[in-house]
GROMACS .gro file of C-alpha atoms in nm:
model
  386
    1MET     CA    1   5.175  -3.985  -4.912
    2PRO     CA    2   5.288  -3.895  -5.267
    3HIS     CA    3   5.595  -3.682  -5.319
    4ALA     CA    4   5.484  -3.322  -5.390
    5ALA     CA    5   5.697  -3.278  -5.702
    6ALA     CA    6   5.563  -3.606  -5.842
    7VAL     CA    7   5.205  -3.491  -5.787
    8PHE     CA    8   5.278  -3.167  -5.969
    9ARG     CA    9   5.437  -3.346  -6.265
   10SER     CA   10   5.141  -3.576  -6.306
   11LEU     CA   11   4.896  -3.288  -6.296
   12VAL     CA   12   5.072  -3.088  -6.568
   13GLY     CA   13   5.143  -3.389  -6.789
   14ILE     CA   14   5.508  -3.459  -6.705
   15PRO     CA   15   5.589  -3.832  -6.682
   16VAL     CA   16   5.624  -3.968  -6.332
   17SER     CA   17   5.790  -4.292  -6.225
   18LYS     CA   18   5.581  -4.551  -6.042
   19SER     CA   19   5.787  -4.505  -5.728
   20GLN     CA   20   5.675  -4.219  -5.508
   21LYS     CA   21   6.028  -4.176  -5.372
   22PRO     CA   22   6.326  -4.019  -5.546
   23SER     CA   23   6.472  -4.260  -5.801
   24LYS     CA   24   6.793  -4.455  -5.738
   25ARG     CA   25   6.950  -4.248  -6.015
   26ALA     CA   26   6.863  -3.925  -5.834
   27ILE     CA   27   6.996  -4.060  -5.506
   28PHE     CA   28   7.315  -4.172  -5.676
   29LYS     CA   29   7.360  -3.834  -5.844
   30SER     CA   30   7.315  -3.654  -5.513
   31GLU     CA   31   7.634  -3.825  -5.391
   32MET     CA   32   7.835  -3.693  -5.686
   33ASP     CA   33   7.983  -3.362  -5.788
   34LEU     CA   34   7.775  -3.188  -6.055
   35HIS     CA   35   7.920  -3.019  -6.363
   36LEU     CA   36   7.665  -2.762  -6.477
   37THR     CA   37   7.644  -2.490  -6.739
   38LYS     CA   38   7.728  -2.163  -6.565
   39PRO     CA   39   7.403  -2.013  -6.433
   40ASP     CA   40   7.270  -1.658  -6.455
   41ASP     CA   41   7.093  -1.456  -6.189
   42TRP     CA   42   6.779  -1.302  -6.335
   43HIS     CA   43   6.705  -1.079  -6.034
   44LEU     CA   44   6.991  -0.918  -5.841
   45HIS     CA   45   7.049  -0.609  -5.628
   46LEU     CA   46   7.406  -0.479  -5.642
   47ARG     CA   47   7.346  -0.134  -5.490
   48ASP     CA   48   7.618   0.126  -5.552
   49GLY     CA   49   7.919   0.287  -5.385
   50LYS     CA   50   8.098   0.094  -5.109
   51LEU     CA   51   7.818  -0.161  -5.087
   52LEU     CA   52   7.853  -0.247  -5.455
   53GLU     CA   53   8.229  -0.284  -5.422
   54SER     CA   54   8.181  -0.517  -5.124
   55VAL     CA   55   7.922  -0.758  -5.264
   56VAL     CA   56   7.968  -0.779  -5.641
   57HIS     CA   57   8.235  -1.052  -5.625
   58HIS     CA   58   7.994  -1.301  -5.467
   59SER     CA   59   7.770  -1.284  -5.774
   60ALA     CA   60   8.045  -1.238  -6.032
   61ARG     CA   61   8.231  -1.549  -5.923
   62HIS     CA   62   7.966  -1.806  -6.012
   63PHE     CA   63   7.713  -1.632  -6.239
   64GLY     CA   64   7.774  -1.548  -6.602
   65ARG     CA   65   7.515  -1.270  -6.620
   66ALA     CA   66   7.271  -1.095  -6.393
   67ILE     CA   67   6.966  -0.876  -6.437
   68VAL     CA   68   7.052  -0.582  -6.211
   69MET     CA   69   6.770  -0.405  -6.033
   70PRO     CA   70   6.735  -0.025  -6.083
   71ASN     CA   71   6.602   0.084  -5.741
   72LEU     CA   72   6.894   0.305  -5.642
   73LYS     CA   73   6.872   0.656  -5.499
   74PRO     CA   74   6.796   0.818  -5.740
   75PRO     CA   75   6.647   0.530  -5.942
   76ILE     CA   76   6.775   0.427  -6.285
   77THR     CA   77   6.499   0.572  -6.503
   78THR     CA   78   6.684   0.644  -6.829
   79ALA     CA   79   6.900   0.451  -7.071
   80ALA     CA   80   7.185   0.696  -7.010
   81ALA     CA   81   7.170   0.632  -6.635
   82ALA     CA   82   7.165   0.256  -6.696
   83VAL     CA   83   7.479   0.278  -6.911
   84ALA     CA   84   7.654   0.482  -6.642
   85TYR     CA   85   7.549   0.239  -6.368
   86ARG     CA   86   7.677  -0.055  -6.571
   87ASP     CA   87   8.013   0.119  -6.616
   88SER     CA   88   8.039   0.164  -6.238
   89ILE     CA   89   7.976  -0.208  -6.189
   90LEU     CA   90   8.237  -0.309  -6.445
   91LYS     CA   91   8.498  -0.089  -6.278
   92VAL     CA   92   8.480  -0.281  -5.949
   93LEU     CA   93   8.466  -0.636  -6.085
   94PRO     CA   94   8.746  -0.875  -5.987
   95PRO     CA   95   9.035  -0.899  -6.238
   96ASP     CA   96   8.985  -1.134  -6.535
   97CYS     CA   97   8.613  -1.158  -6.460
   98ASP     CA   98   8.369  -1.203  -6.751
   99PHE     CA   99   8.054  -1.127  -6.548
  100ASP     CA  100   7.799  -0.938  -6.758
  101PRO     CA  101   7.563  -0.699  -6.573
  102MET     CA  102   7.238  -0.666  -6.768
  103MET     CA  103   7.061  -0.342  -6.691
  104THR     CA  104   6.698  -0.249  -6.629
  105LEU     CA  105   6.492   0.069  -6.623
  106TYR     CA  106   6.280   0.177  -6.328
  107LEU     CA  107   5.927   0.240  -6.455
  108THR     CA  108   5.758   0.554  -6.326
  109ASP     CA  109   5.436   0.741  -6.404
  110ASP     CA  110   5.649   0.980  -6.611
  111THR     CA  111   5.836   0.724  -6.825
  112ARG     CA  112   5.782   0.788  -7.195
  113PRO     CA  113   5.779   0.545  -7.491
  114GLU     CA  114   6.082   0.722  -7.639
  115GLU     CA  115   6.288   0.607  -7.341
  116ILE     CA  116   6.206   0.245  -7.422
  117LYS     CA  117   6.342   0.295  -7.772
  118LEU     CA  118   6.660   0.445  -7.630
  119ALA     CA  119   6.688   0.157  -7.384
  120ARG     CA  120   6.663  -0.101  -7.659
  121SER     CA  121   6.916   0.077  -7.879
  122SER     CA  122   7.162   0.107  -7.588
  123GLY     CA  123   7.245  -0.263  -7.612
  124VAL     CA  124   7.276  -0.296  -7.234
  125VAL     CA  125   6.916  -0.254  -7.110
  126TYR     CA  126   6.722  -0.581  -7.120
  127ALA     CA  127   6.402  -0.514  -6.926
  128VAL     CA  128   6.185  -0.260  -6.743
  129LYS     CA  129   6.101  -0.303  -6.375
  130LEU     CA  130   5.756  -0.231  -6.233
  131TYR     CA  131   5.755  -0.137  -5.866
  132PRO     CA  132   5.413  -0.040  -5.735
  133ALA     CA  133   5.483   0.280  -5.542
  134GLY     CA  134   5.569   0.193  -5.182
  135ALA     CA  135   5.589  -0.185  -5.233
  136THR     CA  136   5.951  -0.241  -5.127
  137THR     CA  137   6.295  -0.084  -5.079
  138ASN     CA  138   6.337   0.242  -5.274
  139SER     CA  139   6.003   0.202  -5.450
  140GLN     CA  140   5.864   0.542  -5.354
  141ASP     CA  141   5.912   0.663  -5.713
  142GLY     CA  142   5.724   0.363  -5.856
  143VAL     CA  143   5.402   0.340  -6.050
  144THR     CA  144   5.072   0.463  -5.908
  145ASP     CA  145   4.845   0.389  -6.209
  146ILE     CA  146   4.980   0.140  -6.459
  147PHE     CA  147   4.678   0.142  -6.690
  148GLY     CA  148   4.619   0.516  -6.682
  149LYS     CA  149   4.977   0.649  -6.689
  150CYS     CA  150   5.199   0.372  -6.830
  151PHE     CA  151   4.997   0.199  -7.099
  152SER     CA  152   5.165   0.371  -7.395
  153VAL     CA  153   5.503   0.269  -7.251
  154LEU     CA  154   5.389  -0.093  -7.222
  155GLU     CA  155   5.270  -0.086  -7.583
  156GLU     CA  156   5.614   0.035  -7.691
  157MET     CA  157   5.771  -0.245  -7.488
  158VAL     CA  158   5.572  -0.494  -7.692
  159LYS     CA  159   5.709  -0.338  -8.011
  160GLN     CA  160   6.064  -0.349  -7.876
  161ASN     CA  161   6.025  -0.701  -7.731
  162MET     CA  162   6.128  -0.558  -7.393
  163PRO     CA  163   6.015  -0.769  -7.093
  164LEU     CA  164   5.833  -0.620  -6.796
  165LEU     CA  165   5.967  -0.740  -6.462
  166VAL     CA  166   5.698  -0.720  -6.197
  167HIS     CA  167   5.717  -0.680  -5.822
  168GLY     CA  168   5.378  -0.843  -5.783
  169GLU     CA  169   5.221  -0.690  -5.475
  170VAL     CA  170   4.951  -0.431  -5.424
  171THR     CA  171   5.020  -0.158  -5.171
  172ASP     CA  172   4.667  -0.092  -5.046
  173ALA     CA  173   4.694  -0.070  -4.667
  174ASN     CA  174   4.358  -0.247  -4.639
  175VAL     CA  175   4.501  -0.564  -4.800
  176ASP     CA  176   4.673  -0.806  -4.562
  177ILE     CA  177   5.045  -0.823  -4.636
  178PHE     CA  178   5.021  -1.201  -4.684
  179ASP     CA  179   4.751  -1.154  -4.952
  180ARG     CA  180   4.914  -0.879  -5.155
  181GLU     CA  181   5.057  -1.108  -5.422
  182LYS     CA  182   4.724  -1.283  -5.475
  183VAL     CA  183   4.536  -0.952  -5.502
  184PHE     CA  184   4.796  -0.812  -5.742
  185ILE     CA  185   4.745  -1.106  -5.975
  186GLU     CA  186   4.368  -1.064  -5.968
  187THR     CA  187   4.353  -0.685  -6.004
  188ILE     CA  188   4.664  -0.593  -6.205
  189LEU     CA  189   4.840  -0.884  -6.371
  190GLU     CA  190   4.548  -1.076  -6.516
  191PRO     CA  191   4.388  -0.761  -6.668
  192LEU     CA  192   4.729  -0.652  -6.801
  193VAL     CA  193   4.791  -0.982  -6.977
  194GLN     CA  194   4.441  -0.969  -7.126
  195LYS     CA  195   4.497  -0.615  -7.260
  196LEU     CA  196   4.848  -0.683  -7.390
  197PRO     CA  197   4.880  -1.057  -7.456
  198GLN     CA  198   5.207  -1.009  -7.649
  199LEU     CA  199   5.384  -0.836  -7.359
  200LYS     CA  200   5.657  -1.052  -7.208
  201VAL     CA  201   5.621  -1.052  -6.829
  202VAL     CA  202   5.839  -1.198  -6.555
  203MET     CA  203   5.666  -1.219  -6.219
  204GLU     CA  204   5.957  -1.177  -5.982
  205HIS     CA  205   6.026  -1.370  -5.661
  206ILE     CA  206   5.692  -1.554  -5.650
  207THR     CA  207   5.576  -1.667  -5.307
  208THR     CA  208   5.231  -1.826  -5.336
  209MET     CA  209   5.032  -2.107  -5.489
  210ASP     CA  210   4.826  -1.837  -5.658
  211ALA     CA  211   5.132  -1.718  -5.850
  212VAL     CA  212   5.225  -2.071  -5.956
  213LYS     CA  213   4.874  -2.132  -6.084
  214PHE     CA  214   4.876  -1.803  -6.276
  215ILE     CA  215   5.213  -1.878  -6.437
  216MET     CA  216   5.114  -2.233  -6.534
  217SER     CA  217   4.783  -2.118  -6.685
  218SER     CA  218   4.949  -1.847  -6.898
  219ARG     CA  219   5.100  -1.881  -7.242
  220GLU     CA  220   5.448  -2.032  -7.228
  221GLY     CA  221   5.714  -1.800  -7.363
  222CYS     CA  222   5.526  -1.484  -7.265
  223ILE     CA  223   5.480  -1.523  -6.889
  224ALA     CA  224   5.746  -1.660  -6.657
  225ALA     CA  225   5.864  -1.630  -6.298
  226THR     CA  226   6.183  -1.606  -6.097
  227VAL     CA  227   6.214  -1.792  -5.769
  228THR     CA  228   6.446  -1.708  -5.480
  229PRO     CA  229   6.625  -1.951  -5.247
  230GLN     CA  230   6.457  -1.797  -4.942
  231HIS     CA  231   6.108  -1.859  -5.075
  232LEU     CA  232   6.205  -2.220  -5.147
  233VAL     CA  233   6.356  -2.311  -4.811
  234LEU     CA  234   6.194  -2.077  -4.557
  235ASN     CA  235   5.841  -2.002  -4.442
  236ARG     CA  236   5.709  -1.722  -4.224
  237ASN     CA  237   5.802  -1.908  -3.904
  238ALA     CA  238   6.162  -1.814  -3.988
  239LEU     CA  239   6.076  -1.453  -3.906
  240PHE     CA  240   5.991  -1.531  -3.544
  241ARG     CA  241   6.171  -1.851  -3.442
  242GLY     CA  242   6.364  -1.781  -3.122
  243GLY     CA  243   6.268  -1.415  -3.135
  244LEU     CA  244   6.236  -1.159  -3.414
  245GLN     CA  245   6.478  -1.246  -3.697
  246PRO     CA  246   6.539  -0.931  -3.904
  247HIS     CA  247   6.780  -1.100  -4.145
  248ASN     CA  248   6.496  -1.324  -4.265
  249TYR     CA  249   6.275  -1.025  -4.341
  250CYS     CA  250   6.224  -0.960  -4.710
  251LEU     CA  251   5.954  -0.837  -4.946
  252PRO     CA  252   5.750  -1.011  -5.063
  253VAL     CA  253   5.736  -1.142  -4.710
  254LEU     CA  254   5.783  -1.514  -4.643
  255LYS     CA  255   5.456  -1.704  -4.659
  256ARG     CA  256   5.296  -2.010  -4.496
  257GLU     CA  257   5.449  -2.354  -4.554
  258VAL     CA  258   5.152  -2.455  -4.770
  259HIS     CA  259   5.271  -2.211  -5.038
  260LYS     CA  260   5.623  -2.350  -5.030
  261LEU     CA  261   5.546  -2.720  -5.054
  262SER     CA  262   5.204  -2.877  -5.066
  263LEU     CA  263   5.000  -3.165  -5.205
  264TYR     CA  264   4.708  -2.946  -5.309
  265THR     CA  265   4.521  -3.041  -5.623
  266TRP     CA  266   4.571  -2.842  -5.944
  267ASP     CA  267   4.229  -2.680  -5.898
  268THR     CA  268   4.362  -2.518  -5.583
  269GLY     CA  269   4.711  -2.447  -5.711
  270GLN     CA  270   5.058  -2.587  -5.661
  271ALA     CA  271   5.337  -2.474  -5.437
  272ILE     CA  272   5.661  -2.328  -5.565
  273VAL     CA  273   5.898  -2.612  -5.473
  274SER     CA  274   5.684  -2.854  -5.670
  275ALA     CA  275   5.663  -2.616  -5.964
  276VAL     CA  276   6.033  -2.536  -5.978
  277THR     CA  277   6.146  -2.900  -5.953
  278SER     CA  278   5.888  -3.023  -6.205
  279GLY     CA  279   6.100  -2.934  -6.507
  280SER     CA  280   5.869  -2.658  -6.629
  281LYS     CA  281   6.045  -2.401  -6.849
  282ARG     CA  282   5.839  -2.119  -6.700
  283PHE     CA  283   6.050  -2.086  -6.384
  284PHE     CA  284   6.411  -1.980  -6.351
  285LEU     CA  285   6.671  -1.864  -6.102
  286GLY     CA  286   6.648  -1.515  -5.956
  287THR     CA  287   6.810  -1.472  -5.617
  288ASP     CA  288   6.673  -1.127  -5.527
  289SER     CA  289   6.993  -1.103  -5.323
  290ALA     CA  290   6.953  -0.769  -5.145
  291PRO     CA  291   7.241  -0.655  -4.925
  292HIS     CA  292   7.191  -0.417  -4.633
  293ALA     CA  293   7.437  -0.321  -4.362
  294ARG     CA  294   7.375  -0.504  -4.036
  295ASN     CA  295   7.284  -0.187  -3.850
  296LEU     CA  296   7.012  -0.111  -4.107
  297LYS     CA  297   6.858  -0.455  -4.055
  298GLU     CA  298   6.884  -0.462  -3.675
  299CYS     CA  299   6.710  -0.136  -3.592
  300THR     CA  300   6.367   0.003  -3.504
  301CYS     CA  301   6.261   0.005  -3.872
  302GLY     CA  302   6.474  -0.261  -4.038
  303CYS     CA  303   6.521  -0.278  -4.415
  304ALA     CA  304   6.363  -0.555  -4.621
  305GLY     CA  305   6.605  -0.781  -4.802
  306ILE     CA  306   6.801  -1.105  -4.766
  307TYR     CA  307   7.164  -1.127  -4.875
  308ASN     CA  308   7.198  -1.470  -5.032
  309ALA     CA  309   7.451  -1.424  -5.314
  310SER     CA  310   7.713  -1.642  -5.144
  311VAL     CA  311   7.476  -1.930  -5.059
  312ALA     CA  312   7.214  -1.926  -5.335
  313LEU     CA  313   7.358  -2.200  -5.557
  314SER     CA  314   7.411  -2.427  -5.256
  315LEU     CA  315   7.049  -2.381  -5.147
  316TYR     CA  316   6.898  -2.431  -5.492
  317THR     CA  317   7.095  -2.756  -5.527
  318LYS     CA  318   6.976  -2.870  -5.184
  319VAL     CA  319   6.612  -2.811  -5.284
  320PHE     CA  320   6.644  -3.011  -5.605
  321GLU     CA  321   6.835  -3.290  -5.431
  322GLU     CA  322   6.567  -3.326  -5.163
  323ALA     CA  323   6.298  -3.333  -5.433
  324GLY     CA  324   6.480  -3.610  -5.622
  325ALA     CA  325   6.511  -3.373  -5.918
  326LEU     CA  326   6.882  -3.304  -5.964
  327ASP     CA  327   6.834  -3.389  -6.330
  328LYS     CA  328   6.613  -3.076  -6.357
  329LEU     CA  329   6.855  -2.842  -6.178
  330GLU     CA  330   7.064  -2.730  -6.476
  331ALA     CA  331   6.760  -2.624  -6.678
  332PHE     CA  332   6.627  -2.413  -6.390
  333MET     CA  333   6.963  -2.250  -6.314
  334SER     CA  334   7.116  -2.220  -6.661
  335PHE     CA  335   6.873  -2.275  -6.950
  336ASN     CA  336   6.523  -2.141  -6.880
  337GLY     CA  337   6.628  -1.782  -6.817
  338PRO     CA  338   6.833  -1.719  -7.133
  339ASP     CA  339   6.578  -1.910  -7.339
  340PHE     CA  340   6.300  -1.681  -7.217
  341TYR     CA  341   6.505  -1.368  -7.287
  342GLY     CA  342   6.612  -1.498  -7.629
  343LEU     CA  343   6.980  -1.503  -7.535
  344PRO     CA  344   7.246  -1.773  -7.584
  345ARG     CA  345   7.317  -2.007  -7.297
  346ASN     CA  346   7.653  -1.974  -7.128
  347SER     CA  347   7.930  -2.189  -7.274
  348THR     CA  348   8.139  -2.232  -6.957
  349LYS     CA  349   8.077  -2.463  -6.663
  350ILE     CA  350   8.071  -2.454  -6.285
  351LEU     CA  351   8.115  -2.739  -6.038
  352MET     CA  352   7.868  -2.804  -5.759
  353LYS     CA  353   8.081  -3.006  -5.524
  354LYS     CA  354   7.924  -3.237  -5.265
  355SER     CA  355   8.120  -3.089  -4.979
  356SER     CA  356   8.011  -2.945  -4.644
  357TRP     CA  357   8.105  -2.586  -4.564
  358ARG     CA  358   8.007  -2.335  -4.300
  359VAL     CA  359   7.853  -2.003  -4.396
  360PRO     CA  360   8.031  -1.711  -4.224
  361GLU     CA  361   7.847  -1.542  -3.941
  362SER     CA  362   7.894  -1.214  -4.127
  363TYR     CA  363   8.105  -1.044  -4.392
  364MET     CA  364   8.316  -0.765  -4.241
  365PHE     CA  365   8.413  -0.450  -4.431
  366THR     CA  366   8.578  -0.121  -4.334
  367TRP     CA  367   8.237   0.049  -4.338
  368GLY     CA  368   8.046  -0.222  -4.146
  369GLU     CA  369   7.917  -0.577  -4.198
  370ILE     CA  370   7.654  -0.780  -4.381
  371VAL     CA  371   7.486  -1.087  -4.235
  372PRO     CA  372   7.424  -1.349  -4.508
  373MET     CA  373   7.138  -1.591  -4.535
  374CYS     CA  374   7.207  -1.910  -4.334
  375ALA     CA  375   7.475  -1.732  -4.131
  376GLY     CA  376   7.678  -1.984  -3.927
  377GLN     CA  377   7.500  -2.286  -4.075
  378MET     CA  378   7.651  -2.589  -4.250
  379LEU     CA  379   7.557  -2.640  -4.617
  380ASP     CA  380   7.617  -2.958  -4.817
  381TRP     CA  381   7.693  -2.821  -5.166
  382LEU     CA  382   7.986  -2.594  -5.252
  383PRO     CA  383   8.005  -2.410  -5.587
  384SER     CA  384   8.347  -2.373  -5.745
  385ASP     CA  385   8.509  -2.317  -6.083
  386CYS     CA  386   8.559  -2.619  -6.305
   0.00000   0.00000   0.00000
């Protein structure tokens, strides 16, 4: 059976070797340490208060920059609030850390075009986040009618070259939760791109073949996607294996294996592992690392979110190694994101060391604990400073 990534490359016109197995070069590279341009995280939740102080070092240690999500309580809806939030992040960074938090605005029905101008002139706001109202954590203040109430704001974003970051799910209770991304593309995203073809859009944390097909059929440079480690290595079985697993619950929810890795034809769509490891410039790293205290995950109405900041680089490298595509890893982690945003690539390096390490069962703090993704498991790649 052909290797999935090879099938994808052939279908989108990327050269494929005659062998259907990973090349000897890829196998050889997987046994070596990798020196890579320092990556950025283009989708990150840092929270605020004690939670921010507890988790920020995991991201700041190995990422040069991060797009920080605005869904706090209250949400970050103005440029002034974004500047203040950024200052609070900078105050709790480890000493001698050059991590750059890049801020976003939370789009609401009441956002005005003037706020987009202020955001651009602030120098620290890089995008606007669309949360359909009720779609995920702290999204209750999100958009209820993007075409009727937000269109003038989107037009101003085109003028300011300000990207729209999309949580791509509808919230209609009549739509099955596993179909919400597909329906969002059909009813919101495709019409939006047709109405405003110059609007730069990042479809965040994609989970389906439908999303991959949409991204690949759109104009390169205008439409892109971030991909999380959890949606690359887990499927929905991880929610129920051995009993209910609340620390694997996130939104968008994990999907069937066929969306993660498949040999479907291009007419049907391609899965995200194949897309990400194909070398396409349309996909880049976005962890969607979302910390919650253990007691807020393990309760009668547990929060959605997976804390992966400490393991993300190890898992991304594992995915590319298993696909025989380590030569494509640096572009995905370090080049495609800044290129899409029109920013310089980082000039420093990190080392991905081929070395086994055990993920802690939890991270303990004075206020409680956080259970990370892959808690207690052994991973084969260890990120470190060069």
